[in-house]
Coordinates of C-alpha atoms and ligand atoms in Angstrom, one line a residue:
X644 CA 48.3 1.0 -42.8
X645 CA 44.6 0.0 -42.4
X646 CA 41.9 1.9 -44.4
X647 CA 40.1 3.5 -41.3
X648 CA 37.2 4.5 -44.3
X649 CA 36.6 1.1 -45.2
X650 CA 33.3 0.9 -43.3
X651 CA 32.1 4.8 -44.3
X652 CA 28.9 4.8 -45.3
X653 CA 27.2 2.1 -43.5
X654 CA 24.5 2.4 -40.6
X655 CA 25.7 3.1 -36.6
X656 CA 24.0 0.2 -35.5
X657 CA 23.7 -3.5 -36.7
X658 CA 21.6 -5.4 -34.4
X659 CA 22.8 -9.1 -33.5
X660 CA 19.7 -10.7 -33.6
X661 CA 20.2 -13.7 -31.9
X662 CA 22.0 -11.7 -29.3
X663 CA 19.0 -9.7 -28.8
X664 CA 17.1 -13.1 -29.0
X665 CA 18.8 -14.1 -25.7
X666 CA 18.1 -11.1 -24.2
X667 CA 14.4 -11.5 -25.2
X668 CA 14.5 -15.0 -23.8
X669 CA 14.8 -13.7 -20.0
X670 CA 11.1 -12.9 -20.6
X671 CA 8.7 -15.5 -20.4
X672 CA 8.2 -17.2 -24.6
X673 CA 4.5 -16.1 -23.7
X674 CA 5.4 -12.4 -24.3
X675 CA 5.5 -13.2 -27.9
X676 CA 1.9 -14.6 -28.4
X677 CA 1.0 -11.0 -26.1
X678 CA 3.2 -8.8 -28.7
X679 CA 1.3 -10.1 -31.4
X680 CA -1.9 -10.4 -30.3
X681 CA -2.1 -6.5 -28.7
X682 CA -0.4 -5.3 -32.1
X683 CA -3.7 -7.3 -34.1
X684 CA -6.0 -5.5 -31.5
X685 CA -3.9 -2.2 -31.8
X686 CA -5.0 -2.5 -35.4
X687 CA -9.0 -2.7 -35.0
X688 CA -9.1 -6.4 -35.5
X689 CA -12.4 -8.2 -34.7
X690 CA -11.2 -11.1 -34.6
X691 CA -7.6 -12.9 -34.0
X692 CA -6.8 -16.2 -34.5
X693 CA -3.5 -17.7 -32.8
X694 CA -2.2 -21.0 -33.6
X695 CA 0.6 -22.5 -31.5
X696 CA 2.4 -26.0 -32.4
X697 CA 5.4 -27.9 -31.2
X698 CA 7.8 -29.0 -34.0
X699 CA 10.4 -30.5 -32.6
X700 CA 12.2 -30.2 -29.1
X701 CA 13.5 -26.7 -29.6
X702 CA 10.7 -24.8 -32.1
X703 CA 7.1 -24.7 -32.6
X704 CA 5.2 -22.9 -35.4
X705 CA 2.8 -19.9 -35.0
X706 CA 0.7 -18.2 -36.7
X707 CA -1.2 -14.8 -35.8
X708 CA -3.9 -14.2 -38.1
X709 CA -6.5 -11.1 -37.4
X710 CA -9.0 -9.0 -39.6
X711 CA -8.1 -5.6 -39.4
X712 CA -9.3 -4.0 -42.5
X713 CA -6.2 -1.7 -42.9
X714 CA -3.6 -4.2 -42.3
X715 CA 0.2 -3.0 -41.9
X716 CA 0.1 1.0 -43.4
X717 CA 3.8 0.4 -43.8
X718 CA 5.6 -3.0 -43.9
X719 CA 8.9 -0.6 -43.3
X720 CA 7.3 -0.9 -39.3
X721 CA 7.7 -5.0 -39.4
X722 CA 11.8 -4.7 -39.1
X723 CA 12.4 -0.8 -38.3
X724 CA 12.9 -0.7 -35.0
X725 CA 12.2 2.6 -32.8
X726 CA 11.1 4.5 -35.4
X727 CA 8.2 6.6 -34.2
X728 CA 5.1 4.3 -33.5
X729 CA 2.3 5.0 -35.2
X730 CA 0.3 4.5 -32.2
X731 CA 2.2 6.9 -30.3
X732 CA -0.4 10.1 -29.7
X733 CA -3.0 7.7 -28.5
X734 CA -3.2 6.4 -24.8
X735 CA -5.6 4.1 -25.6
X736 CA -3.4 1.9 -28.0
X737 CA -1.2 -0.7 -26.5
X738 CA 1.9 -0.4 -28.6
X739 CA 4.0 2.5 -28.3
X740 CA 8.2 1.6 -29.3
X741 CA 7.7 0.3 -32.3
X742 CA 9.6 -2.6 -31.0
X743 CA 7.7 -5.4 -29.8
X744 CA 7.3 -7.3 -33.2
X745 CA 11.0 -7.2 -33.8
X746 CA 11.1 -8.8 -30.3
X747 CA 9.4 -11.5 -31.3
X748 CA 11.1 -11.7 -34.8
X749 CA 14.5 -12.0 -32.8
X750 CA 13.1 -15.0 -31.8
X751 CA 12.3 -16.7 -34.9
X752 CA 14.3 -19.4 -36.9
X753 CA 12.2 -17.7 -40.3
X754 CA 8.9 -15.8 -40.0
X755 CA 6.3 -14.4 -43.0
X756 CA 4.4 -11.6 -42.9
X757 CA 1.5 -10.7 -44.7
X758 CA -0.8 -7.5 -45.1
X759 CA -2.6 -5.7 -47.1
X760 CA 0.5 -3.9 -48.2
X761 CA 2.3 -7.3 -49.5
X762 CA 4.5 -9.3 -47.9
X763 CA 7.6 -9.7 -46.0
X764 CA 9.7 -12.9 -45.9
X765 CA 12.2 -13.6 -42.9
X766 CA 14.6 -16.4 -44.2
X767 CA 16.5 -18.5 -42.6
X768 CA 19.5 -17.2 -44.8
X769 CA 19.2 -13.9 -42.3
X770 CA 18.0 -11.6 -45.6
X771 CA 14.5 -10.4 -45.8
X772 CA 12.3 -10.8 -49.2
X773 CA 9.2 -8.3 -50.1
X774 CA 6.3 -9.7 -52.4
X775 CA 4.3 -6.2 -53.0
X776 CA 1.8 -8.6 -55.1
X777 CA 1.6 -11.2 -52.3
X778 CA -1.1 -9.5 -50.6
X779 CA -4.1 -9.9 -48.5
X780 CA -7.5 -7.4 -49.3
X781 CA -8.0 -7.1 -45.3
X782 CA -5.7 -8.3 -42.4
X783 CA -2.6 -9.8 -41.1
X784 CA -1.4 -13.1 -40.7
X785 CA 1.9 -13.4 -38.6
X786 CA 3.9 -16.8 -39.5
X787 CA 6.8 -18.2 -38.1
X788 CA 9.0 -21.2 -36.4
X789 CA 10.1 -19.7 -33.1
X790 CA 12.5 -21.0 -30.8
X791 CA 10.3 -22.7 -28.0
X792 CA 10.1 -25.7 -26.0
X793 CA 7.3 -27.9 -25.5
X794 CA 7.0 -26.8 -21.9
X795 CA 7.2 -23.3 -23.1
X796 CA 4.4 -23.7 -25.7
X797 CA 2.4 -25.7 -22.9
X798 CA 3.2 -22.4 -20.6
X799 CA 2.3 -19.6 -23.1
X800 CA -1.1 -21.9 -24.3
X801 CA -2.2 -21.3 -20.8
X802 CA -0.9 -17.8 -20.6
X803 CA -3.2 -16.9 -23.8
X804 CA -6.2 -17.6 -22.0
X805 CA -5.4 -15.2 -19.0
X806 CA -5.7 -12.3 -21.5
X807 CA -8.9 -9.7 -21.0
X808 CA -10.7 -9.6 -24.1
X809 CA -12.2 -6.6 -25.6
X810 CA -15.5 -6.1 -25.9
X811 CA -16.8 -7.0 -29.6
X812 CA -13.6 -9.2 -30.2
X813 CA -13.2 -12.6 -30.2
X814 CA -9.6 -14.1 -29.9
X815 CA -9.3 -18.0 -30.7
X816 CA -5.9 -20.0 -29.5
X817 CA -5.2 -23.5 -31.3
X818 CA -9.0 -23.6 -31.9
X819 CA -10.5 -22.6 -28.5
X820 CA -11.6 -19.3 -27.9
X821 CA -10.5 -17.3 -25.0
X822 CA -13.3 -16.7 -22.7
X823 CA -14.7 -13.1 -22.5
X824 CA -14.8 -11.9 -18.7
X825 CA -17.1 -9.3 -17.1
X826 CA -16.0 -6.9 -14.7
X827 CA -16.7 -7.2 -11.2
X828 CA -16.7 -3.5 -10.7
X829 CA -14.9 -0.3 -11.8
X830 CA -13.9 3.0 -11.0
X831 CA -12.6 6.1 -13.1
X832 CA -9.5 8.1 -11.4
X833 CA -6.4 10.3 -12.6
X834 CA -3.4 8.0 -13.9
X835 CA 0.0 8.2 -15.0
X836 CA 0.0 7.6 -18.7
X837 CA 2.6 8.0 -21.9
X838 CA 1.8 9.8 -25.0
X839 CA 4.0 10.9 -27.2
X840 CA 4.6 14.8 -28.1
X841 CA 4.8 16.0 -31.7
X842 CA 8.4 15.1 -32.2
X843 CA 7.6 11.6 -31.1
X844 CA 9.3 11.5 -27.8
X845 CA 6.9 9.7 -25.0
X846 CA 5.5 12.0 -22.2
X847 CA 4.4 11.4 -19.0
X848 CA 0.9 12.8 -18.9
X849 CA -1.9 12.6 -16.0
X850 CA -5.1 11.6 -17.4
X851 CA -8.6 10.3 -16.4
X852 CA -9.0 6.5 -17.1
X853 CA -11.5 3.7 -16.0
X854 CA -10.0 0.7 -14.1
X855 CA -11.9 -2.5 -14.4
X856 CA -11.7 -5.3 -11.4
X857 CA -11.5 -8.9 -12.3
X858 CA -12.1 -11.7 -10.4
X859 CA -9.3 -13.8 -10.1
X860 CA -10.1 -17.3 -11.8
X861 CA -8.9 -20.4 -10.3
X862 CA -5.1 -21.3 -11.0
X863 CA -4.2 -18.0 -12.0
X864 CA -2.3 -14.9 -9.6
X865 CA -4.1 -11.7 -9.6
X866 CA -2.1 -9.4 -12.1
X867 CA -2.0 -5.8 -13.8
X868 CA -3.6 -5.4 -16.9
X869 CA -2.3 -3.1 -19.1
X870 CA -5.9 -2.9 -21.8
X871 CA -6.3 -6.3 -21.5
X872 CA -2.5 -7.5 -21.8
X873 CA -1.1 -8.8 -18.2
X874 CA 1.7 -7.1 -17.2
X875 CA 2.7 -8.0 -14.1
X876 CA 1.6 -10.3 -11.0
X877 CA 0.3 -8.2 -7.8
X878 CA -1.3 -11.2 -5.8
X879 CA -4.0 -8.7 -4.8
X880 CA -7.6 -9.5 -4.6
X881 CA -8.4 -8.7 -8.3
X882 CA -7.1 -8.3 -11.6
X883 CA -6.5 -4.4 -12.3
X884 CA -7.1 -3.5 -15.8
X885 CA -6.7 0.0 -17.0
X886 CA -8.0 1.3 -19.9
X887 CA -4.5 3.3 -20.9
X888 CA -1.4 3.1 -21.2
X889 CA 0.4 2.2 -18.2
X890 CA 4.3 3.8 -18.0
X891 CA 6.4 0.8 -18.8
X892 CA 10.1 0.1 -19.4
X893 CA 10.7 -1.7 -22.7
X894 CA 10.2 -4.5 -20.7
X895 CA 6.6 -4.1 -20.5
X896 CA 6.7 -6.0 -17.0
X897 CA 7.3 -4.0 -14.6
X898 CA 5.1 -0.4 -12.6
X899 CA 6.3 1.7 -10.2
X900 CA 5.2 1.4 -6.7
X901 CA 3.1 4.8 -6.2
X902 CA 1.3 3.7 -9.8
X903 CA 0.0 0.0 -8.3
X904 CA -0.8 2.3 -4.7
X905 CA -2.8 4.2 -6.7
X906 CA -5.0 1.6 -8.0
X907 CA -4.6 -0.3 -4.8
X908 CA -6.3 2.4 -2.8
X909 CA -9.3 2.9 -4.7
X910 CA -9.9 -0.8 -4.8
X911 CA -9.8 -1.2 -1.4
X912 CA -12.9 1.1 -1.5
X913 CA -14.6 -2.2 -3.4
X914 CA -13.5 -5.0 -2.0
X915 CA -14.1 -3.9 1.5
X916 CA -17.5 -5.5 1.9
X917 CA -16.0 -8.7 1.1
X918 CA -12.9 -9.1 2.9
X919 CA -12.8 -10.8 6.5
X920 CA -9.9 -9.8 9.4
X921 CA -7.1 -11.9 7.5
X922 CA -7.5 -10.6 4.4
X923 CA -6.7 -7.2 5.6
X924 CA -3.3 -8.3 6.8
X925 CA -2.7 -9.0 3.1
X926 CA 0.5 -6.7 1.5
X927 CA -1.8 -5.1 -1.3
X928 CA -4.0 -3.5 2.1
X929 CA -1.3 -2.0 3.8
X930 CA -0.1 -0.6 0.3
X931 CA -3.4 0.7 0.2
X932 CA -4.1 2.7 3.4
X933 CA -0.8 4.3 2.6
X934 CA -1.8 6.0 -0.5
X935 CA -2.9 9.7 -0.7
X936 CA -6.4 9.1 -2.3
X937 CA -7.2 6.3 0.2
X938 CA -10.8 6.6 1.3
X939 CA -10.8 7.2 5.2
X940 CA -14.4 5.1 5.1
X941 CA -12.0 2.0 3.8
X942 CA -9.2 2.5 6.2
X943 CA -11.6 3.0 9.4
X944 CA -12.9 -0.5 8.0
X945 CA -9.9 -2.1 7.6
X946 CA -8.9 -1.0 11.0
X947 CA -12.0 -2.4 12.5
X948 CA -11.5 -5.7 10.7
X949 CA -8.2 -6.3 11.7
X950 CA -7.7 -4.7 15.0
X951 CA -11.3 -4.7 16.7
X952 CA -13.7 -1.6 16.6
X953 CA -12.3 -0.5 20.3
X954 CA -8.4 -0.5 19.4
X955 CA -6.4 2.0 20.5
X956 CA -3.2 3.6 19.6
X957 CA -0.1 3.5 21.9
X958 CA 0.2 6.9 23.2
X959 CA 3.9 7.9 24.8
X960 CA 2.3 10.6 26.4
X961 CA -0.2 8.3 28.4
X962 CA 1.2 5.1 29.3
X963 CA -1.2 4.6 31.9
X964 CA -3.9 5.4 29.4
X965 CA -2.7 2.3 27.1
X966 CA -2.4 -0.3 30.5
X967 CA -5.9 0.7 31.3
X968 CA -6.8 0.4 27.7
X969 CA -5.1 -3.3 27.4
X970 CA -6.9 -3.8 31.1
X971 CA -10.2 -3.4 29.3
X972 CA -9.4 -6.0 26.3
X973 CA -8.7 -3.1 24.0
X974 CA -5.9 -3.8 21.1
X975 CA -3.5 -1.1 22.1
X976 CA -1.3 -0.7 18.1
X977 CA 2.3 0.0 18.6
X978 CA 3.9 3.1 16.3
X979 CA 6.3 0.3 14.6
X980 CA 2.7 -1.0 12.8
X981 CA 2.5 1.7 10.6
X982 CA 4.8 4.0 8.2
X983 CA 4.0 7.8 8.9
X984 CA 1.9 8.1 5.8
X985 CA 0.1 4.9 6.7
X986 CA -1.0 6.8 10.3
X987 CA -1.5 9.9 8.6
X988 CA -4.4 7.8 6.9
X989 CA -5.5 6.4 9.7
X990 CA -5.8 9.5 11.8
X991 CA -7.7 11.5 9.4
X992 CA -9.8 8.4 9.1
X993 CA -10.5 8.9 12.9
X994 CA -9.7 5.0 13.3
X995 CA -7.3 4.1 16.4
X996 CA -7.3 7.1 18.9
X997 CA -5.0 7.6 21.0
X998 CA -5.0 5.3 24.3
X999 CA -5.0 8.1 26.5
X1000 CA -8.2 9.9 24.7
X1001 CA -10.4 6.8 25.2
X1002 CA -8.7 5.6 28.7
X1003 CA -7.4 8.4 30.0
X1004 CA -5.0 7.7 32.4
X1005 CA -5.3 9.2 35.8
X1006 CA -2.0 11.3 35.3
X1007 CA -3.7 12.5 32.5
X1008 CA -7.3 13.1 33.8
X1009 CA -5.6 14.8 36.8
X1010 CA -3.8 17.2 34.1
X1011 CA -6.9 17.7 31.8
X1012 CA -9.1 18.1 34.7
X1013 CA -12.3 16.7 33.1
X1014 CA -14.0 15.6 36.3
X1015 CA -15.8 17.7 38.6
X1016 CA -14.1 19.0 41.4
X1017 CA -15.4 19.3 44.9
X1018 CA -15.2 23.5 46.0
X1019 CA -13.0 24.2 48.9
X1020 CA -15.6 25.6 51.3
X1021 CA -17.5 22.3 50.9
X1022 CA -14.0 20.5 52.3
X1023 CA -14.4 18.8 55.7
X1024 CA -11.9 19.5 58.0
X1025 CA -10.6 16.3 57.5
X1026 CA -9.8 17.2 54.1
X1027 CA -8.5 20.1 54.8
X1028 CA -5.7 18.9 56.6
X1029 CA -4.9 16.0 54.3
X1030 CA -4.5 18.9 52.1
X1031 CA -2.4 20.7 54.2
X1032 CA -0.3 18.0 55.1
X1033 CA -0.1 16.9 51.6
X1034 CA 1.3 20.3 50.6
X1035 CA 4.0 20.6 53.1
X1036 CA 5.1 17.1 52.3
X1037 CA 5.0 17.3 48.5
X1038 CA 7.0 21.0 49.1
X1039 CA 9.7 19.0 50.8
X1040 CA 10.1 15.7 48.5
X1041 CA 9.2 18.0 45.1
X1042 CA 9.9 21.5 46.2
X1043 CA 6.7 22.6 44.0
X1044 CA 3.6 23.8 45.4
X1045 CA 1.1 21.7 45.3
X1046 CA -2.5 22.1 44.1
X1047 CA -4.3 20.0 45.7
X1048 CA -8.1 19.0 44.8
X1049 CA -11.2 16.5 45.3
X1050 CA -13.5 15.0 43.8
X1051 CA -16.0 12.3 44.4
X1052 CA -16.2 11.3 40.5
X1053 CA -17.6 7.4 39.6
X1054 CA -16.1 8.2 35.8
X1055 CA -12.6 9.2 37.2
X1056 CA -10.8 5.9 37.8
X1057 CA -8.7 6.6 40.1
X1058 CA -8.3 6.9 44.1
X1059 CA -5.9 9.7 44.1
X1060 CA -3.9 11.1 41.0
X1061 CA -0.8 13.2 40.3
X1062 CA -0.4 15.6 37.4
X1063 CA 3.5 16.8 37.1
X1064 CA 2.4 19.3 34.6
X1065 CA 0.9 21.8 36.7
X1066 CA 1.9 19.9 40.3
X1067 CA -1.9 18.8 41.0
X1068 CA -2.7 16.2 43.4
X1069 CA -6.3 14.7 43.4
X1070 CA -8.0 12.6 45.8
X1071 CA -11.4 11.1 44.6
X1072 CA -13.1 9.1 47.8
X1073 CA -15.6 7.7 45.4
X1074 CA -12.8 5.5 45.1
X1075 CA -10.7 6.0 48.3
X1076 CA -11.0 2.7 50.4
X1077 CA -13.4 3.4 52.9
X1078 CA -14.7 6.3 51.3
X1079 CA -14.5 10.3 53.0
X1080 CA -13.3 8.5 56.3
X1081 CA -10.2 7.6 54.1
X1082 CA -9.1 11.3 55.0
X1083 CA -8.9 10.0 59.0
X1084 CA -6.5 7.3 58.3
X1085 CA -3.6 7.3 59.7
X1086 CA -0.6 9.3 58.8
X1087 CA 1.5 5.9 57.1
X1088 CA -1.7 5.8 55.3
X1089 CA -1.7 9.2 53.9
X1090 CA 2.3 8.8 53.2
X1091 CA 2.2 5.6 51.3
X1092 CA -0.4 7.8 48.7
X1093 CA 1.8 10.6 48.5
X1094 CA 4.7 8.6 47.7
X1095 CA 2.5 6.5 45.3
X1096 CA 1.1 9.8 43.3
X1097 CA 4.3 11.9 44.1
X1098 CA 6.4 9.4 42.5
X1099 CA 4.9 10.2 39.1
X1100 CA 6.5 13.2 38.9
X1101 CA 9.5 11.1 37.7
X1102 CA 7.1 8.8 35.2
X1103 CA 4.1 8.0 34.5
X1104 CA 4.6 4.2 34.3
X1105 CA 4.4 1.9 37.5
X1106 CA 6.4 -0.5 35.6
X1107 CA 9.3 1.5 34.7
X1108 CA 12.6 1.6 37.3
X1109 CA 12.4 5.5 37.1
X1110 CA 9.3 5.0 39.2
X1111 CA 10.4 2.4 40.5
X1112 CA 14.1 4.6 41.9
X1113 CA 11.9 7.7 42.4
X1114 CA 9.5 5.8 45.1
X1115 CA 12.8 4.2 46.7
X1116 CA 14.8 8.2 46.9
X1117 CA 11.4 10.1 47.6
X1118 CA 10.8 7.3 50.7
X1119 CA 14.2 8.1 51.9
X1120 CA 13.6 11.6 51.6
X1121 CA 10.3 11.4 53.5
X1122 CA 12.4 10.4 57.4
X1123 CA 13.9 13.9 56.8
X1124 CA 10.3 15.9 56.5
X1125 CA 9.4 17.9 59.2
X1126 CA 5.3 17.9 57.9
X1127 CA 2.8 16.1 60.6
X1128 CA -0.5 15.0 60.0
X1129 CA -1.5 15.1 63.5
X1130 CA -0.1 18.8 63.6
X1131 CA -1.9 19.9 60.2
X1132 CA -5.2 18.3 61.5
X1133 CA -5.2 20.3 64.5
X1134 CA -4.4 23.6 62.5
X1135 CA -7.9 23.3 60.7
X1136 CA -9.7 21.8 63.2
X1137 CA -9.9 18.8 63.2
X1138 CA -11.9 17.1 66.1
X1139 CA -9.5 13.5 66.8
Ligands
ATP2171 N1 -1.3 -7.0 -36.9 C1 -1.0 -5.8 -37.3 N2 -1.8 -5.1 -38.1 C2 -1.5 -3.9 -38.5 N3 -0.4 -3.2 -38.3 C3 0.5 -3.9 -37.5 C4 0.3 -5.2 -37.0 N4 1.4 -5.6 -36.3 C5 2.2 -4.6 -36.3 N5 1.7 -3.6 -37.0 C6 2.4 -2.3 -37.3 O1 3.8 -2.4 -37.1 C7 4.2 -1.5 -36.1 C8 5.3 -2.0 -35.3 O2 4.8 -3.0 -34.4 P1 5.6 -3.2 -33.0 O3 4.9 -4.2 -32.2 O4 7.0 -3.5 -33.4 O5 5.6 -1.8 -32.4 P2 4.4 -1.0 -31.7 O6 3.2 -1.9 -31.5 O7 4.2 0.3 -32.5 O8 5.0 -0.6 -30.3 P3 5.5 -1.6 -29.1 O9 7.0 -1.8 -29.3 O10 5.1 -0.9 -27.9 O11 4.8 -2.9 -29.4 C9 2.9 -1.1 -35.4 O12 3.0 0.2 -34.9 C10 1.9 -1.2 -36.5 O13 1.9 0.0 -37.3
MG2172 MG1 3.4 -3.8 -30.6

């Protein structure tokens, strides 16, 4: 029988390292020059010095040299992996798993490293060697071959250079150094971070931080900085850099989308001045006016810009309102242009009202009343029986009383208007072809209007066939009304 105890007492895990070598490789080879170089300024380096050769088709030699005055504490940290980072309790150091180096190692064909603690040698062999005597008074220096193309060097050479500097540090790849950058602007605001507890597990925390804006230099893709380090591409307007951590898989390349909203909204708030009607069509601005800390100044702006200062919003309840909107060279927005949150924005913002607030349509006027009406005892007879008459018919083709009114209102666009809501019928002879003496015309006159107005009762919308059926069956229904205007006219009055 086989000795099931034959493996007692070794570790639960043995790590394949060229197995996690090809799962390292899905990242970009450039990861490895930003592993190393955030781990030198992790340390309180001044200054870091990265060279990066080809060998041969498949391995190039680096080596990461800084200044830190402490060097490694432990050299136990250059192959333990996810033991608790040193770093962990403070939000404002980059590293945090205590895993990145080992990433790179997994990498390597051999690597050295040596501290101020003495030195650890990678072999080819797959062993490690310590030299406790083989030590440096301050710093690191990081040497290896690692497993990278030429085009891969070329790739991460120019990947170096996109990294954000510190202030008071000076990086230098293959000779050259990498150019300081000065913000363009910057804002402080509550952000997700990671900090781990007092048994070392990372926890989410909220926490003030500055952001700094970059601008985004020829050839490169606006990204997410994470303290200088990119981590991801946005495309936006600028480079993001905040001054924490950022909550990251192991990965390091990836946020989650309310984070990047976050950052997006506030700079919106800066960029605005700058950005012309297609620029607001951009993804990173509709992510923006989405976000709960959007400021309504920027989305009213970005409105303006990309819509026109007069846009309306559709309005179901007014479809009138949005046709005479449209009629007046007004943008009218559709619903389907927005997500809820994204009107929520804009409506607090007071940017698009709704059509039938600015253009009330006359269905909607009629309802709201907002004109002045002419007082009955004022009414000439004339009007009086057009009122009758418009009663008695609108009885017999709605069977609802009607209220009728006048008005002789410039502002109220509109000859005559129905409201279904409270059965109101307006005429307005500022409007009225011909004026008052519209009220003499002649009784097919009068009837085309109420059919017109009545109709609405059905819908609002002249274009729609529910108007379109309700004008047809209340036209019908008309031969079988009783109601004459000759007969109403001489009831009140009316001299012929
Ligand atoms: N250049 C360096 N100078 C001083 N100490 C270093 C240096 N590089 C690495 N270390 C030490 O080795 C540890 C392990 O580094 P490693 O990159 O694996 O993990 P980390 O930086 O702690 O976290 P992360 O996995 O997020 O990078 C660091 O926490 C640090 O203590
Ligand atoms: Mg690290």
């Amino acid at each position: 029988m086989k000795d099931s105890t034959a493996q007692s007492g070794s570790t639960w895990f043995d790590v394949d390292r060229n197995g996690l070598g090809r799962v390292v490789e899905r990242r970009g080879k450039e990861f490895a020059l930003f592993e190393l170089i955030q781990n030198s300024i992790d340390a309180g380096s001044k200054s870091v010095r990265v060279d990066l050769k080809t060998l041969d088709r498949h391995c190039a030699s680096l080596v990461v040299e800084d200044d830190a005055a402490e060097g490694f504490v432990s050299l136990r940290h250059a192959y333990t992996l996810f033991a608790d980072s040193p770093k962990g309790t403070n939000p404002e150091l980059r590293g945090r798993f205590d895993f990145g180096e080992k990433l790179v190692l997994s990498l390597c064909d051999e690597a050295e490293i040596v501290s101020t603690t003495g030195s650890v040698r990678f072999a080819k062999d797959g062993k490690r060697y310590f030299q406790k005597q083989a030590k440096r008074a301050a710093g690191t220096i990081f040497m290896a071959h690692i497993r990278m193309s030429k085009a891969e060097v070329e790739k991460a050479l120019v990947a170096a250079h996109t990294i954000i500097v510190p202030v008071n540090v000076d990086i230098s790849v293959n000779g050259s150094r990498i150019s300081p950058r000065v913000p363009l602007a910057q804002f402080r605001t509550m952000l997700p971070t990671e900090v781990a507890d007092a048994d070392g597990n990372l926890r989410r925390r909220v926490r003030m931080t500055d952001v700094k804006l970059y601008k985004v230099l020829d050839g490169e893709t606006a990204s997410l900085y994470e303290m200088g380090i990119p981590v991801c591409e946005t495309s936006d307007r600028y480079h993001y850099d905040v001054c924490q951590r950022i909550p990251l898989s192991l990965d390091r390349d990836s946020v989650n989308g309310p984070y990047l909203r976050a950052i997006r909204a506030e700079a919106l708030s800066v960029a605005i001045p700058t950005l012309g009607p297609e620029d607001v069509r951009k993804h990173w601005v509709s992510e923006a006016i989405g976000a709960p800390n959007v400021e309504p100044a920027a989305v009213k702006a970005v409105m303006d810009l990309r819509f026109g200062e007069d846009a309306v919003a559709a309005d179901p309840s007014d479809r009138e309102g949005e046709k005479l909107s449209a009629s007046q060279g007004r943008q009218v927005v559709h619903g389907g242009s927005f997500s809820s949150e994204q009107w929520q924005n804009i409506r607090k913002a007071g940017a698009l009202p709704a059509a039938g607030q600015v253009t009330p349509g006359p269905g909607k006027l009629e309802t709201e009343g907002v004109y002045k009406t002419i007082p009955e005892s004022k009414w000439t007879t004339s009007m009086q029986a057009v009122a009758l008459y418009s009663q008695r018919v609108g009885k017999h083709l709605l069977d609802r009383d009607i209220k009728v009114q006048f008005t002789a209102d410039p502002g109220a666009h509109f000859q005559a208007a129905y409201g279904r809501e409270r059965a109101g019928l307006t005429f307005n002879h500022f409007h009225l072809p011909g004026g008052k003496d519209w009220y003499d015309a002649p009784e097919e006159t009068i009837d085309s209007m109420l059919l017109h107005e009545f109709a609405h009762e059905y819908s609002g919308d002249h274009l729609e066939s529910l108007y379109h059926d309700a004008l047809c069956d209340l036209g019908a229904k008309l031969r079988s009304c009783q109601a004459r205007l000759l007969i109403a006219r001489g009831e009140v009055g009316h001299a012929a």
